[in-house]
Amino acid sequence: MKKKVVLAYSGGLDTTAIIPWLKENYDYEVICCCVDVGQGNELDGLEERAKLSGATRLYIEDVVDEFVDDYVIPTVKADAVYENKYLLGTSFARPVIAKKLVEVARKEGAVAICHGATGKGNDQIRFELSIMALAPDIKIIAPWRELDTWKMDSREDEIQYCKDHGIDLPFSAENSYSRDRNLWHISHEGLELEDPAVEPDYNHLLVLGNSPEQAPEEGEYVTIGFESGAPVSVNGEKMKASDIIRKLNELGGKHGIGIIDIVENRVVGMKSRGVYETPGGTLLMEAHQQLEELVLDRDTMAFKKIVAGKFADLVYEGKWFCPLREGLQSFIETVDKDVTGEVKFKLYKGNIIKAGTSSPHTLYSESLASFTTGDLYDHHDAEGFIRLFGLSMKVRALKDQGLAD
């Protein structure tokens, strides 16, 4: 009986070419596993394609709600954004995919797991760190790093390889962006985007919505409700988190929200340019931060920004299954217990315009913030506070000017 390998299968060019390559170079029985994290119609026809390419069977594992509840929402609560722009759409999908690959490998008695990530990218790290954390005994195969047997250096080579093996694919080298899609976002890399000096053709590129120029001339209001930091409603209608993202993707995409063109620093040391569409996620992140402005005190807000940065780095680097990420999440859950309320936005041509925020746990006091003197605040108290708060600065100045005793 042949040994088995589980292939992380998307149905795209890379992973389809890997099926005959695995059979030629390892003589393994290939079990494909596609983990559904909200790719939509990208899953259509996958079983037929996988089997025609030489796979024994295909698992399609629906983990959309698990992905959203256990990976996306904790990241929203953390306010985790990599390098101030990237909302981690690809990053936090990899650990849940790896988790399912390990489960299928155990079920099938497979000796190896194979992925199609290149040797230049972040995904090889994310997949392999997650697999190592969950199944250290299982072999990992990364074809793009096996230079002795993987002779394909481009998408054109892969297309020709598939044709040589009787595999007809609906791809062309001229229109083959490298894309990653899930319920949270879609990323675009490759082709003309490899030159940062070239402006993206958004009318050709975008999948989830309009460019701001093509968005409606009239704005639209949306209200997002939260309980303990997690989204629970849109426009007063209660729904599960995955449906909230679907609804916000629809609204945000319509109005050109959440399109970014960035050059990011990959874990492996190089810079990479990509265009990301995250319409619903951009709205959720912004709404959550607006609500925290009302509820969290100054010291907690300041420290949470530090936690957010570290959380984002850990997720980006593929360290989801590490003690530090778990510990930071425990802190975040405690801090967010009172982050409950509603945030209202006006959406207009790529802009998110604040239209009101409320919370039963708000620390904002109109009587304190007002210019009118009230019982809770005596203006004279500020004089002593300022004198003590700046005492060290005053002493230094006196020393420097030779005025101190």
PDB file of N, CA and C in Angstrom, residues 57-89:
ATOM      1  N   ARG A  57      -8.831  11.463  -3.643  1.00  0.00           N
ATOM      2  CA  ARG A  57     -10.070  12.062  -3.167  1.00  0.00           C
ATOM      3  C   ARG A  57      -9.817  13.496  -2.734  1.00  0.00           C
ATOM      4  N   LEU A  58     -10.916  14.204  -2.558  1.00  0.00           N
ATOM      5  CA  LEU A  58     -10.851  15.583  -2.108  1.00  0.00           C
ATOM      6  C   LEU A  58     -11.764  15.778  -0.909  1.00  0.00           C
ATOM      7  N   TYR A  59     -11.206  16.317   0.154  1.00  0.00           N
ATOM      8  CA  TYR A  59     -12.001  16.760   1.293  1.00  0.00           C
ATOM      9  C   TYR A  59     -12.250  18.258   1.138  1.00  0.00           C
ATOM     10  N   ILE A  60     -13.486  18.677   1.328  1.00  0.00           N
ATOM     11  CA  ILE A  60     -13.794  20.102   1.443  1.00  0.00           C
ATOM     12  C   ILE A  60     -14.330  20.333   2.849  1.00  0.00           C
ATOM     13  N   GLU A  61     -13.539  20.998   3.658  1.00  0.00           N
ATOM     14  CA  GLU A  61     -13.855  21.209   5.064  1.00  0.00           C
ATOM     15  C   GLU A  61     -14.379  22.634   5.275  1.00  0.00           C
ATOM     16  N   ASP A  62     -15.647  22.747   5.643  1.00  0.00           N
ATOM     17  CA  ASP A  62     -16.256  24.058   5.885  1.00  0.00           C
ATOM     18  C   ASP A  62     -15.933  24.508   7.309  1.00  0.00           C
ATOM     19  N   VAL A  63     -15.063  25.508   7.425  1.00  0.00           N
ATOM     20  CA  VAL A  63     -14.676  26.013   8.750  1.00  0.00           C
ATOM     21  C   VAL A  63     -14.942  27.518   8.853  1.00  0.00           C
ATOM     22  N   VAL A  64     -15.889  28.023   8.064  1.00  0.00           N
ATOM     23  CA  VAL A  64     -16.104  29.470   8.007  1.00  0.00           C
ATOM     24  C   VAL A  64     -16.414  30.044   9.389  1.00  0.00           C
ATOM     25  N   ASP A  65     -17.351  29.442  10.100  1.00  0.00           N
ATOM     26  CA  ASP A  65     -17.716  29.983  11.408  1.00  0.00           C
ATOM     27  C   ASP A  65     -16.588  29.823  12.429  1.00  0.00           C
ATOM     28  N   GLU A  66     -15.895  28.692  12.383  1.00  0.00           N
ATOM     29  CA  GLU A  66     -14.746  28.505  13.271  1.00  0.00           C
ATOM     30  C   GLU A  66     -13.668  29.538  12.971  1.00  0.00           C
ATOM     31  N   PHE A  67     -13.411  29.761  11.688  1.00  0.00           N
ATOM     32  CA  PHE A  67     -12.436  30.760  11.266  1.00  0.00           C
ATOM     33  C   PHE A  67     -12.788  32.142  11.805  1.00  0.00           C
ATOM     34  N   VAL A  68     -14.045  32.519  11.651  1.00  0.00           N
ATOM     35  CA  VAL A  68     -14.471  33.853  12.090  1.00  0.00           C
ATOM     36  C   VAL A  68     -14.469  33.969  13.608  1.00  0.00           C
ATOM     37  N   ASP A  69     -15.081  33.002  14.287  1.00  0.00           N
ATOM     38  CA  ASP A  69     -15.255  33.101  15.741  1.00  0.00           C
ATOM     39  C   ASP A  69     -13.944  32.961  16.506  1.00  0.00           C
ATOM     40  N   ASP A  70     -13.066  32.054  16.045  1.00  0.00           N
ATOM     41  CA  ASP A  70     -11.863  31.724  16.827  1.00  0.00           C
ATOM     42  C   ASP A  70     -10.592  32.412  16.347  1.00  0.00           C
ATOM     43  N   TYR A  71     -10.621  33.010  15.154  1.00  0.00           N
ATOM     44  CA  TYR A  71      -9.410  33.625  14.613  1.00  0.00           C
ATOM     45  C   TYR A  71      -9.632  35.095  14.230  1.00  0.00           C
ATOM     46  N   VAL A  72     -10.723  35.361  13.508  1.00  0.00           N
ATOM     47  CA  VAL A  72     -10.978  36.732  13.068  1.00  0.00           C
ATOM     48  C   VAL A  72     -11.377  37.635  14.228  1.00  0.00           C
ATOM     49  N   ILE A  73     -12.391  37.233  14.979  1.00  0.00           N
ATOM     50  CA  ILE A  73     -12.905  38.105  16.042  1.00  0.00           C
ATOM     51  C   ILE A  73     -11.857  38.380  17.125  1.00  0.00           C
ATOM     52  N   PRO A  74     -11.068  37.403  17.577  1.00  0.00           N
ATOM     53  CA  PRO A  74      -9.988  37.746  18.514  1.00  0.00           C
ATOM     54  C   PRO A  74      -9.019  38.786  17.966  1.00  0.00           C
ATOM     55  N   THR A  75      -8.785  38.761  16.654  1.00  0.00           N
ATOM     56  CA  THR A  75      -7.883  39.730  16.048  1.00  0.00           C
ATOM     57  C   THR A  75      -8.533  41.116  15.987  1.00  0.00           C
ATOM     58  N   VAL A  76      -9.843  41.156  15.747  1.00  0.00           N
ATOM     59  CA  VAL A  76     -10.568  42.427  15.795  1.00  0.00           C
ATOM     60  C   VAL A  76     -10.512  43.002  17.202  1.00  0.00           C
ATOM     61  N   LYS A  77     -10.771  42.170  18.206  1.00  0.00           N
ATOM     62  CA  LYS A  77     -10.720  42.636  19.592  1.00  0.00           C
ATOM     63  C   LYS A  77      -9.333  43.173  19.946  1.00  0.00           C
ATOM     64  N   ALA A  78      -8.314  42.566  19.347  1.00  0.00           N
ATOM     65  CA  ALA A  78      -6.942  42.993  19.615  1.00  0.00           C
ATOM     66  C   ALA A  78      -6.581  44.288  18.905  1.00  0.00           C
ATOM     67  N   ASP A  79      -7.404  44.729  17.926  1.00  0.00           N
ATOM     68  CA  ASP A  79      -7.063  45.869  17.067  1.00  0.00           C
ATOM     69  C   ASP A  79      -5.752  45.615  16.319  1.00  0.00           C
ATOM     70  N   ALA A  80      -5.504  44.353  15.974  1.00  0.00           N
ATOM     71  CA  ALA A  80      -4.221  43.963  15.404  1.00  0.00           C
ATOM     72  C   ALA A  80      -4.167  44.269  13.911  1.00  0.00           C
ATOM     73  N   VAL A  81      -3.270  45.176  13.535  1.00  0.00           N
ATOM     74  CA  VAL A  81      -3.063  45.570  12.149  1.00  0.00           C
ATOM     75  C   VAL A  81      -1.559  45.583  11.899  1.00  0.00           C
ATOM     76  N   TYR A  82      -1.106  44.833  10.909  1.00  0.00           N
ATOM     77  CA  TYR A  82       0.329  44.742  10.642  1.00  0.00           C
ATOM     78  C   TYR A  82       0.816  45.961   9.872  1.00  0.00           C
ATOM     79  N   GLU A  83       1.866  46.584  10.379  1.00  0.00           N
ATOM     80  CA  GLU A  83       2.465  47.769   9.781  1.00  0.00           C
ATOM     81  C   GLU A  83       1.420  48.849   9.489  1.00  0.00           C
ATOM     82  N   ASN A  84       0.455  48.973  10.403  1.00  0.00           N
ATOM     83  CA  ASN A  84      -0.556  50.040  10.407  1.00  0.00           C
ATOM     84  C   ASN A  84      -1.549  49.987   9.248  1.00  0.00           C
ATOM     85  N   LYS A  85      -1.456  48.972   8.372  1.00  0.00           N
ATOM     86  CA  LYS A  85      -2.345  48.932   7.214  1.00  0.00           C
ATOM     87  C   LYS A  85      -2.968  47.569   6.945  1.00  0.00           C
ATOM     88  N   TYR A  86      -2.165  46.509   7.069  1.00  0.00           N
ATOM     89  CA  TYR A  86      -2.618  45.191   6.624  1.00  0.00           C
ATOM     90  C   TYR A  86      -3.454  44.519   7.715  1.00  0.00           C
ATOM     91  N   LEU A  87      -4.695  44.162   7.363  1.00  0.00           N
ATOM     92  CA  LEU A  87      -5.641  43.607   8.331  1.00  0.00           C
ATOM     93  C   LEU A  87      -5.557  42.092   8.462  1.00  0.00           C
ATOM     94  N   LEU A  88      -4.433  41.509   8.044  1.00  0.00           N
ATOM     95  CA  LEU A  88      -4.056  40.121   8.380  1.00  0.00           C
ATOM     96  C   LEU A  88      -4.971  39.059   7.776  1.00  0.00           C
ATOM     97  N   GLY A  89      -5.623  39.392   6.662  1.00  0.00           N
ATOM     98  CA  GLY A  89      -6.585  38.462   6.079  1.00  0.00           C
ATOM     99  C   GLY A  89      -6.034  37.108   5.713  1.00  0.00           C
TER     100      GLY A  89
END
